[in-house]
mmCIF file of C-alpha atoms and ligand atoms in Angstrom:
data_model
loop_
_atom_site.group_PDB
_atom_site.id
_atom_site.type_symbol
_atom_site.label_atom_id
_atom_site.label_comp_id
_atom_site.label_asym_id
_atom_site.label_seq_id
_atom_site.Cartn_x
_atom_site.Cartn_y
_atom_site.Cartn_z
ATOM 1 C CA MET K 1 10.131 26.289 -23.257
ATOM 2 C CA PRO K 2 6.918 24.235 -25.008
ATOM 3 C CA ALA K 3 4.976 22.681 -21.808
ATOM 4 C CA ILE K 4 5.498 19.919 -20.281
ATOM 5 C CA PHE K 5 2.948 17.231 -19.257
ATOM 6 C CA GLU K 6 3.193 14.470 -17.474
ATOM 7 C CA THR K 7 0.127 11.646 -16.981
ATOM 8 C CA ALA K 8 -0.747 8.796 -14.010
ATOM 9 C CA PRO K 9 -3.533 6.562 -13.432
ATOM 10 C CA ALA K 10 -5.876 5.674 -11.325
ATOM 11 C CA LYS K 11 -5.977 2.769 -9.472
ATOM 12 C CA THR K 12 -8.636 -0.043 -7.935
ATOM 13 C CA ILE K 13 -7.544 -2.835 -5.341
ATOM 14 C CA LEU K 14 -9.109 -6.329 -6.597
ATOM 15 C CA VAL K 15 -8.580 -8.307 -3.892
ATOM 16 C CA GLY K 16 -6.601 -7.379 -0.331
ATOM 17 C CA GLU K 17 -7.723 -4.243 0.602
ATOM 18 C CA HIS K 18 -6.690 -3.331 4.351
ATOM 19 C CA ALA K 19 -5.333 -6.679 4.953
ATOM 20 C CA VAL K 20 -2.551 -5.283 3.215
ATOM 21 C CA VAL K 21 -2.164 -2.957 6.376
ATOM 22 C CA TYR K 22 -1.185 -5.817 8.255
ATOM 23 C CA GLY K 23 1.307 -7.988 6.418
ATOM 24 C CA GLN K 24 -1.110 -9.608 4.022
ATOM 25 C CA PRO K 25 -0.805 -9.693 -0.176
ATOM 26 C CA ALA K 26 -3.113 -7.870 -2.189
ATOM 27 C CA ILE K 27 -4.065 -7.241 -5.519
ATOM 28 C CA ALA K 28 -4.490 -4.361 -7.775
ATOM 29 C CA ILE K 29 -4.431 -3.110 -11.325
ATOM 30 C CA PRO K 30 -4.626 0.470 -12.806
ATOM 31 C CA VAL K 31 -6.951 2.610 -14.223
ATOM 32 C CA HIS K 32 -6.282 3.561 -17.842
ATOM 33 C CA ASP K 33 -8.620 5.391 -18.758
ATOM 34 C CA LEU K 34 -8.232 7.243 -15.597
ATOM 35 C CA ARG K 35 -5.670 10.010 -14.942
ATOM 36 C CA VAL K 36 -4.512 13.017 -13.087
ATOM 37 C CA LYS K 37 -2.464 15.399 -15.963
ATOM 38 C CA VAL K 38 0.781 18.055 -15.028
ATOM 39 C CA VAL K 39 1.424 20.491 -16.766
ATOM 40 C CA MET K 40 4.949 22.396 -16.549
ATOM 41 C CA GLN K 41 5.401 25.209 -17.819
ATOM 42 C CA ALA K 42 8.436 27.845 -17.867
ATOM 43 C CA LEU K 43 8.351 31.184 -16.167
ATOM 44 C CA PRO K 44 10.968 33.446 -18.016
ATOM 45 C CA ILE K 45 10.740 36.026 -16.247
ATOM 46 C CA ALA K 46 10.241 35.283 -12.696
ATOM 47 C CA GLN K 47 12.498 34.663 -10.017
ATOM 48 C CA ARG K 48 14.157 31.448 -9.903
ATOM 49 C CA GLY K 49 12.962 29.326 -6.718
ATOM 50 C CA THR K 50 8.727 30.690 -8.713
ATOM 51 C CA VAL K 51 6.456 27.374 -8.690
ATOM 52 C CA LEU K 52 3.178 28.276 -9.081
ATOM 53 C CA ILE K 53 0.791 25.786 -8.878
ATOM 54 C CA LYS K 54 -2.370 25.829 -10.137
ATOM 55 C CA ALA K 55 -5.294 23.638 -9.254
ATOM 56 C CA PRO K 56 -8.412 23.903 -9.936
ATOM 57 C CA ASP K 57 -10.244 20.577 -8.996
ATOM 58 C CA ILE K 58 -9.085 21.479 -5.541
ATOM 59 C CA ALA K 59 -9.625 25.000 -6.105
ATOM 60 C CA LEU K 60 -5.300 25.599 -5.141
ATOM 61 C CA GLN K 61 -3.421 28.593 -6.657
ATOM 62 C CA ALA K 62 -0.341 29.073 -5.113
ATOM 63 C CA TYR K 63 3.242 29.674 -4.864
ATOM 64 C CA VAL K 64 4.416 26.741 -3.378
ATOM 65 C CA ASP K 65 6.332 28.847 -0.599
ATOM 66 C CA GLN K 66 3.640 29.599 0.819
ATOM 67 C CA LEU K 67 2.435 26.314 1.806
ATOM 68 C CA PRO K 68 3.167 24.578 4.524
ATOM 69 C CA GLU K 69 6.139 22.342 4.366
ATOM 70 C CA GLU K 70 4.195 18.853 4.553
ATOM 71 C CA HIS K 71 1.842 20.069 2.040
ATOM 72 C CA PRO K 72 1.425 17.549 -0.141
ATOM 73 C CA ILE K 73 1.915 18.829 -3.231
ATOM 74 C CA ALA K 74 4.935 20.864 -1.490
ATOM 75 C CA PHE K 75 6.370 17.817 -0.539
ATOM 76 C CA ALA K 76 6.195 15.901 -3.229
ATOM 77 C CA ILE K 77 8.408 18.802 -4.969
ATOM 78 C CA ALA K 78 10.909 19.267 -2.663
ATOM 79 C CA GLN K 79 11.800 15.490 -2.493
ATOM 80 C CA VAL K 80 11.975 15.802 -5.902
ATOM 81 C CA LEU K 81 14.856 18.717 -5.754
ATOM 82 C CA ALA K 82 16.698 17.103 -2.552
ATOM 83 C CA HIS K 83 16.847 13.769 -5.504
ATOM 84 C CA PHE K 84 18.696 15.540 -7.741
ATOM 85 C CA LYS K 85 20.274 17.789 -5.323
ATOM 86 C CA LEU K 86 18.655 21.333 -6.248
ATOM 87 C CA GLU K 87 18.987 24.366 -4.134
ATOM 88 C CA LYS K 88 15.990 26.013 -5.935
ATOM 89 C CA SER K 89 13.606 25.735 -8.275
ATOM 90 C CA PRO K 90 13.644 26.672 -11.924
ATOM 91 C CA ALA K 91 10.953 28.939 -12.099
ATOM 92 C CA CYS K 92 8.128 27.339 -13.084
ATOM 93 C CA GLN K 93 4.047 27.080 -13.089
ATOM 94 C CA MET K 94 2.507 23.966 -12.462
ATOM 95 C CA SER K 95 -0.199 22.941 -13.262
ATOM 96 C CA ILE K 96 -2.825 19.400 -11.899
ATOM 97 C CA THR K 97 -5.592 18.054 -12.900
ATOM 98 C CA SER K 98 -7.820 15.454 -12.236
ATOM 99 C CA PRO K 99 -10.858 12.878 -12.995
ATOM 100 C CA ILE K 100 -10.317 11.253 -10.285
ATOM 101 C CA PRO K 101 -13.326 11.192 -7.655
ATOM 102 C CA ILE K 102 -11.477 11.862 -4.293
ATOM 103 C CA GLY K 103 -11.862 9.854 -1.245
ATOM 104 C CA THR K 104 -13.744 6.855 -3.152
ATOM 105 C CA GLY K 105 -10.851 4.174 -3.480
ATOM 106 C CA LEU K 106 -9.244 5.080 -6.890
ATOM 107 C CA GLY K 107 -5.867 6.110 -5.280
ATOM 108 C CA SER K 108 -6.382 9.958 -6.527
ATOM 109 C CA SER K 109 -4.285 10.606 -3.880
ATOM 110 C CA ALA K 110 -1.127 8.684 -5.013
ATOM 111 C CA ALA K 111 -1.952 9.890 -8.756
ATOM 112 C CA VAL K 112 -1.115 12.670 -8.237
ATOM 113 C CA SER K 113 1.565 12.655 -6.457
ATOM 114 C CA VAL K 114 2.843 10.191 -9.425
ATOM 115 C CA ALA K 115 1.831 12.422 -12.123
ATOM 116 C CA ILE K 116 3.386 15.897 -9.820
ATOM 117 C CA LEU K 117 7.152 13.803 -9.470
ATOM 118 C CA LYS K 118 7.380 12.902 -12.929
ATOM 119 C CA ALA K 119 6.393 15.644 -14.284
ATOM 120 C CA TYR K 120 8.560 18.201 -12.280
ATOM 121 C CA ALA K 121 11.803 15.728 -12.926
ATOM 122 C CA SER K 122 10.876 16.122 -16.653
ATOM 123 C CA PHE K 123 10.795 19.744 -16.355
ATOM 124 C CA LEU K 124 13.864 20.040 -14.410
ATOM 125 C CA GLY K 125 15.170 17.480 -17.577
ATOM 126 C CA GLN K 126 15.704 14.668 -15.480
ATOM 127 C CA ALA K 127 13.509 11.095 -15.100
ATOM 128 C CA LEU K 128 13.105 9.056 -12.467
ATOM 129 C CA PRO K 129 12.525 4.803 -12.361
ATOM 130 C CA ARG K 130 9.551 3.830 -11.224
ATOM 131 C CA GLU K 131 10.691 2.052 -8.377
ATOM 132 C CA VAL K 132 12.287 5.744 -6.754
ATOM 133 C CA ILE K 133 9.138 7.796 -7.992
ATOM 134 C CA SER K 134 7.246 4.710 -6.000
ATOM 135 C CA ALA K 135 8.713 5.472 -2.348
ATOM 136 C CA MET K 136 8.628 8.849 -3.093
ATOM 137 C CA ALA K 137 4.771 9.144 -3.532
ATOM 138 C CA TYR K 138 4.691 6.673 -0.650
ATOM 139 C CA GLU K 139 6.555 9.648 1.015
ATOM 140 C CA VAL K 140 3.390 11.281 0.405
ATOM 141 C CA GLU K 141 0.718 8.923 1.430
ATOM 142 C CA LYS K 142 1.891 9.206 4.436
ATOM 143 C CA ILE K 143 1.155 12.624 5.027
ATOM 144 C CA THR K 144 -2.659 12.152 3.422
ATOM 145 C CA HIS K 145 -3.374 9.038 4.651
ATOM 146 C CA GLY K 146 -0.744 8.353 8.356
ATOM 147 C CA THR K 147 -0.031 4.134 7.353
ATOM 148 C CA PRO K 148 -0.667 3.442 3.975
ATOM 149 C CA SER K 149 0.401 -0.126 3.441
ATOM 150 C CA GLY K 150 2.172 1.349 -0.108
ATOM 151 C CA ILE K 151 -0.231 -0.529 -2.753
ATOM 152 C CA ASP K 152 -1.514 2.943 -4.382
ATOM 153 C CA ASN K 153 1.953 4.417 -5.044
ATOM 154 C CA SER K 154 3.120 1.305 -6.482
ATOM 155 C CA VAL K 155 0.325 0.686 -8.770
ATOM 156 C CA ILE K 156 0.344 3.689 -10.340
ATOM 157 C CA ALA K 157 4.007 4.201 -10.046
ATOM 158 C CA TYR K 158 4.247 1.340 -12.381
ATOM 159 C CA GLU K 159 0.651 1.225 -14.156
ATOM 160 C CA ALA K 160 0.748 -2.715 -14.769
ATOM 161 C CA PRO K 161 -1.040 -4.741 -11.759
ATOM 162 C CA VAL K 162 0.960 -5.949 -8.666
ATOM 163 C CA TYR K 163 0.666 -8.057 -6.853
ATOM 164 C CA PHE K 164 1.774 -6.249 -3.558
ATOM 165 C CA VAL K 165 3.401 -7.469 -0.245
ATOM 166 C CA ARG K 166 3.998 -4.495 2.371
ATOM 167 C CA GLY K 167 7.549 -3.871 2.730
ATOM 168 C CA GLN K 168 8.568 -6.871 -0.151
ATOM 169 C CA ALA K 169 9.172 -6.034 -3.914
ATOM 170 C CA VAL K 170 6.353 -5.991 -6.022
ATOM 171 C CA GLU K 171 5.855 -8.485 -8.246
ATOM 172 C CA LEU K 172 3.734 -7.703 -11.690
ATOM 173 C CA LEU K 173 1.173 -10.162 -13.176
ATOM 174 C CA GLN K 174 0.778 -10.865 -16.587
ATOM 175 C CA ALA K 175 -3.089 -11.611 -17.062
ATOM 176 C CA GLY K 176 -3.576 -15.229 -18.907
ATOM 177 C CA GLU K 177 -6.445 -14.139 -20.810
ATOM 178 C CA ARG K 178 -7.969 -10.040 -20.816
ATOM 179 C CA PHE K 179 -10.150 -9.626 -18.373
ATOM 180 C CA GLU K 180 -12.948 -6.644 -18.040
ATOM 181 C CA PHE K 181 -14.145 -4.722 -15.229
ATOM 182 C CA LEU K 182 -16.734 -2.228 -14.406
ATOM 183 C CA ILE K 183 -16.082 0.535 -11.241
ATOM 184 C CA ALA K 184 -19.110 2.114 -10.205
ATOM 185 C CA ASN K 185 -19.171 4.956 -7.971
ATOM 186 C CA THR K 186 -21.706 5.331 -5.097
ATOM 187 C CA GLY K 187 -21.468 9.540 -5.203
ATOM 188 C CA ILE K 188 -20.501 8.539 -1.309
ATOM 189 C CA ALA K 189 -16.347 9.698 -0.548
ATOM 190 C CA HIS K 190 -14.945 8.315 2.563
ATOM 191 C CA LYS K 191 -11.566 8.902 4.631
ATOM 192 C CA THR K 192 -9.111 6.244 3.999
ATOM 193 C CA SER K 193 -7.417 6.866 7.160
ATOM 194 C CA GLU K 194 -10.865 6.846 9.246
ATOM 195 C CA ALA K 195 -11.475 3.730 7.185
ATOM 196 C CA VAL K 196 -7.794 2.169 8.083
ATOM 197 C CA ALA K 197 -8.055 3.682 11.903
ATOM 198 C CA MET K 198 -12.327 1.995 12.180
ATOM 199 C CA VAL K 199 -10.617 -1.387 11.176
ATOM 200 C CA ARG K 200 -7.271 -1.043 13.126
ATOM 201 C CA GLU K 201 -9.342 -0.024 16.674
ATOM 202 C CA LYS K 202 -11.539 -3.134 16.020
ATOM 203 C CA ARG K 203 -8.599 -5.705 15.488
ATOM 204 C CA GLU K 204 -7.014 -4.404 18.477
ATOM 205 C CA ALA K 205 -10.376 -4.763 19.916
ATOM 206 C CA ASN K 206 -10.237 -8.631 19.366
ATOM 207 C CA PRO K 207 -7.404 -9.641 17.841
ATOM 208 C CA GLY K 208 -9.294 -12.924 17.407
ATOM 209 C CA LEU K 209 -12.415 -12.237 15.542
ATOM 210 C CA TYR K 210 -10.068 -9.999 13.367
ATOM 211 C CA ASP K 211 -6.909 -11.223 12.602
ATOM 212 C CA PRO K 212 -8.306 -14.138 11.260
ATOM 213 C CA ILE K 213 -10.374 -12.659 8.755
ATOM 214 C CA LEU K 214 -7.379 -10.625 7.755
ATOM 215 C CA GLN K 215 -5.456 -13.926 6.800
ATOM 216 C CA GLN K 216 -8.321 -15.081 4.606
ATOM 217 C CA ILE K 217 -8.708 -12.171 2.886
ATOM 218 C CA GLY K 218 -4.593 -13.174 2.257
ATOM 219 C CA GLU K 219 -5.473 -16.313 0.796
ATOM 220 C CA LEU K 220 -7.691 -14.921 -0.968
ATOM 221 C CA ALA K 221 -5.372 -12.787 -2.770
ATOM 222 C CA ASN K 222 -2.683 -15.487 -2.641
ATOM 223 C CA GLU K 223 -5.726 -17.443 -5.690
ATOM 224 C CA ALA K 224 -6.176 -14.249 -7.119
ATOM 225 C CA ARG K 225 -2.957 -13.864 -8.152
ATOM 226 C CA SER K 226 -3.132 -17.655 -9.168
ATOM 227 C CA ALA K 227 -6.219 -16.784 -11.360
ATOM 228 C CA ILE K 228 -5.224 -14.181 -12.994
ATOM 229 C CA LEU K 229 -1.801 -15.504 -14.360
ATOM 230 C CA LYS K 230 -3.663 -18.539 -15.178
ATOM 231 C CA GLY K 231 -6.704 -17.117 -16.615
ATOM 232 C CA ASP K 232 -9.475 -17.861 -14.881
ATOM 233 C CA ALA K 233 -12.570 -15.205 -14.911
ATOM 234 C CA MET K 234 -15.441 -17.857 -13.474
ATOM 235 C CA ALA K 235 -12.378 -18.379 -9.924
ATOM 236 C CA LEU K 236 -11.817 -14.715 -10.110
ATOM 237 C CA GLY K 237 -15.293 -13.816 -9.851
ATOM 238 C CA ARG K 238 -15.855 -16.370 -7.089
ATOM 239 C CA LEU K 239 -12.754 -14.440 -5.040
ATOM 240 C CA MET K 240 -13.725 -11.266 -5.679
ATOM 241 C CA ASN K 241 -17.070 -12.071 -4.152
ATOM 242 C CA ALA K 242 -15.505 -13.354 -1.273
ATOM 243 C CA ASN K 243 -13.245 -10.831 -1.013
ATOM 244 C CA GLN K 244 -16.265 -8.285 -0.886
ATOM 245 C CA THR K 245 -17.982 -11.102 2.451
ATOM 246 C CA LEU K 246 -14.962 -10.893 4.136
ATOM 247 C CA LEU K 247 -14.345 -7.039 4.414
ATOM 248 C CA GLY K 248 -18.784 -6.858 4.916
ATOM 249 C CA GLY K 249 -17.423 -8.451 8.334
ATOM 250 C CA LEU K 250 -14.401 -5.810 8.511
ATOM 251 C CA GLY K 251 -17.440 -3.049 8.416
ATOM 252 C CA LEU K 252 -16.363 -1.899 5.828
ATOM 253 C CA SER K 253 -19.925 -2.164 3.755
ATOM 254 C CA THR K 254 -22.481 0.428 3.262
ATOM 255 C CA PRO K 255 -25.859 -0.269 2.052
ATOM 256 C CA GLU K 256 -25.487 2.003 -1.320
ATOM 257 C CA LEU K 257 -22.427 -0.175 -1.938
ATOM 258 C CA ALA K 258 -24.848 -3.700 -1.158
ATOM 259 C CA VAL K 259 -27.128 -2.606 -3.586
ATOM 260 C CA LEU K 260 -25.159 -1.990 -6.532
ATOM 261 C CA ILE K 261 -23.017 -4.674 -6.315
ATOM 262 C CA GLN K 262 -26.042 -6.737 -6.010
ATOM 263 C CA ALA K 263 -27.250 -4.772 -9.160
ATOM 264 C CA GLY K 264 -24.017 -6.266 -10.909
ATOM 265 C CA MET K 265 -24.779 -9.220 -10.024
ATOM 266 C CA ARG K 266 -27.882 -9.886 -11.490
ATOM 267 C CA ALA K 267 -27.533 -8.697 -14.268
ATOM 268 C CA GLY K 268 -24.975 -11.286 -15.142
ATOM 269 C CA ALA K 269 -21.003 -10.253 -13.279
ATOM 270 C CA LEU K 270 -18.597 -12.726 -12.205
ATOM 271 C CA GLY K 271 -17.724 -11.276 -9.329
ATOM 272 C CA ALA K 272 -18.654 -7.622 -7.164
ATOM 273 C CA LYS K 273 -16.662 -6.468 -4.444
ATOM 274 C CA LEU K 274 -16.137 -3.213 -2.142
ATOM 275 C CA THR K 275 -12.653 -1.772 -3.357
ATOM 276 C CA GLY K 276 -9.944 0.313 -1.888
ATOM 277 C CA ALA K 277 -11.029 1.827 1.838
ATOM 278 C CA GLY K 278 -14.853 1.347 1.798
ATOM 279 C CA MET K 279 -17.601 3.104 3.461
ATOM 280 C CA GLY K 280 -18.607 4.615 0.510
ATOM 281 C CA GLY K 281 -16.742 4.989 -2.621
ATOM 282 C CA ASN K 282 -16.482 2.118 -5.719
ATOM 283 C CA VAL K 283 -17.514 -1.094 -6.271
ATOM 284 C CA LEU K 284 -15.057 -2.945 -8.906
ATOM 285 C CA VAL K 285 -17.656 -5.023 -10.615
ATOM 286 C CA LEU K 286 -16.546 -8.535 -13.280
ATOM 287 C CA VAL K 287 -18.127 -8.945 -16.566
ATOM 288 C CA GLU K 288 -17.768 -10.905 -19.744
ATOM 289 C CA ALA K 289 -17.554 -8.651 -22.805
ATOM 290 C CA GLU K 290 -20.701 -9.954 -23.612
ATOM 291 C CA THR K 291 -22.085 -8.695 -20.815
ATOM 292 C CA ARG K 292 -20.990 -5.769 -20.011
ATOM 293 C CA GLY K 293 -23.504 -3.556 -21.403
ATOM 294 C CA LEU K 294 -26.380 -4.835 -19.168
ATOM 295 C CA VAL K 295 -24.351 -4.739 -16.421
ATOM 296 C CA GLU K 296 -23.778 -1.264 -16.599
ATOM 297 C CA GLU K 297 -26.816 -0.570 -17.477
ATOM 298 C CA ALA K 298 -28.639 -2.220 -14.526
ATOM 299 C CA LEU K 299 -25.010 -0.448 -12.020
ATOM 300 C CA ARG K 300 -26.021 3.365 -13.482
ATOM 301 C CA LYS K 301 -30.311 2.236 -12.803
ATOM 302 C CA ALA K 302 -29.268 1.088 -8.945
ATOM 303 C CA GLY K 303 -27.590 4.327 -8.762
ATOM 304 C CA ALA K 304 -24.221 4.707 -9.612
ATOM 305 C CA THR K 305 -22.711 8.458 -10.431
ATOM 306 C CA ALA K 306 -20.308 7.656 -12.809
ATOM 307 C CA VAL K 307 -19.287 3.641 -14.781
ATOM 308 C CA TYR K 308 -16.012 3.275 -15.448
ATOM 309 C CA HIS K 309 -14.458 0.616 -17.289
ATOM 310 C CA THR K 310 -10.742 -0.788 -17.095
ATOM 311 C CA GLN K 311 -9.344 -3.885 -18.115
ATOM 312 C CA VAL K 312 -6.065 -5.792 -18.308
ATOM 313 C CA GLY K 313 -3.865 -8.775 -20.368
ATOM 314 C CA LYS K 314 -4.470 -9.104 -24.111
ATOM 315 C CA ALA K 315 -5.339 -6.945 -26.484
HETATM 316 C C1 MEV Z 401 -6.108 2.116 -0.071
HETATM 317 O O1 MEV Z 401 -6.359 1.857 -1.292
HETATM 318 C C2 MEV Z 401 -6.133 0.951 0.736
HETATM 319 C C3 MEV Z 401 -6.074 0.461 2.145
HETATM 320 O O2 MEV Z 401 -5.700 -1.020 1.593
HETATM 321 C C4 MEV Z 401 -5.225 0.944 2.744
HETATM 322 C C5 MEV Z 401 -3.315 0.897 1.909
HETATM 323 O O3 MEV Z 401 -3.521 0.050 1.339
HETATM 324 O O4 MEV Z 401 -2.871 2.032 2.420
HETATM 325 C C6 MEV Z 401 -7.388 0.301 2.814
#
């Protein structure tokens, strides 16, 4: 049997991270060029039940039954087996490779889960609907991140811009125009679960201060939805900047993020903000086709360890 592979993209949050955990709307888009790849190969002479996992990026090589049940990879595989009512897996090797930097707000864990779920189902000769993939990846995200909103698994499973409200069906957004983005890495990793816990503690200690900030972020997400549908890049840029100010108010920005944001804006970007959990990680910068090169150069000069590109809307 020839090898089978599936991929899943990274993601970036355009507006609404953290507030989305508390029921506010948020918008996320896929990063199509940055993809996890999972290759499945049958192991014809190995015993049924053998699943050899190779994930060189995290220095993991193990049989699935050597991993704890709640290991994200083992748990993803177990969910697919249970879904198709299979007791044992056909013998196989699963190779996972990912160029997505870990702990930088680009959804690496959800992308790994989605790629595994798709590849393993394909290997079993099955296909899973996107909503099932998203729901299964959400269960894995709970192991990795504690109390995730579900936005990462949604945007990655659907591979489309999503307007997301916790507990509601996702709305896929059709952008009225093409929007171009750069994503620049500070090179500083941070755990999402810790950033989410920090915001939770602050909010619990002072809801009068923090609830209005979270609500204002939700309002920005609603305005951003309209700007995307209309194709209004200037408005979207302003909303991203306003979102960054509010994220700063939640204590999620850092000097390194601020340096990249300032460099991007000075070089002509329309808007810039941290993306994902913050406290390090990446900034998301809205650019125009004409200024993209200059902004990218400025981001690199300001210390970005990597710059990625993504876009939404008409080609
Ligand atoms: C992480 O990509 C986004 C956060 O809002 C957490 C979540 O939504 O689960 C920080």
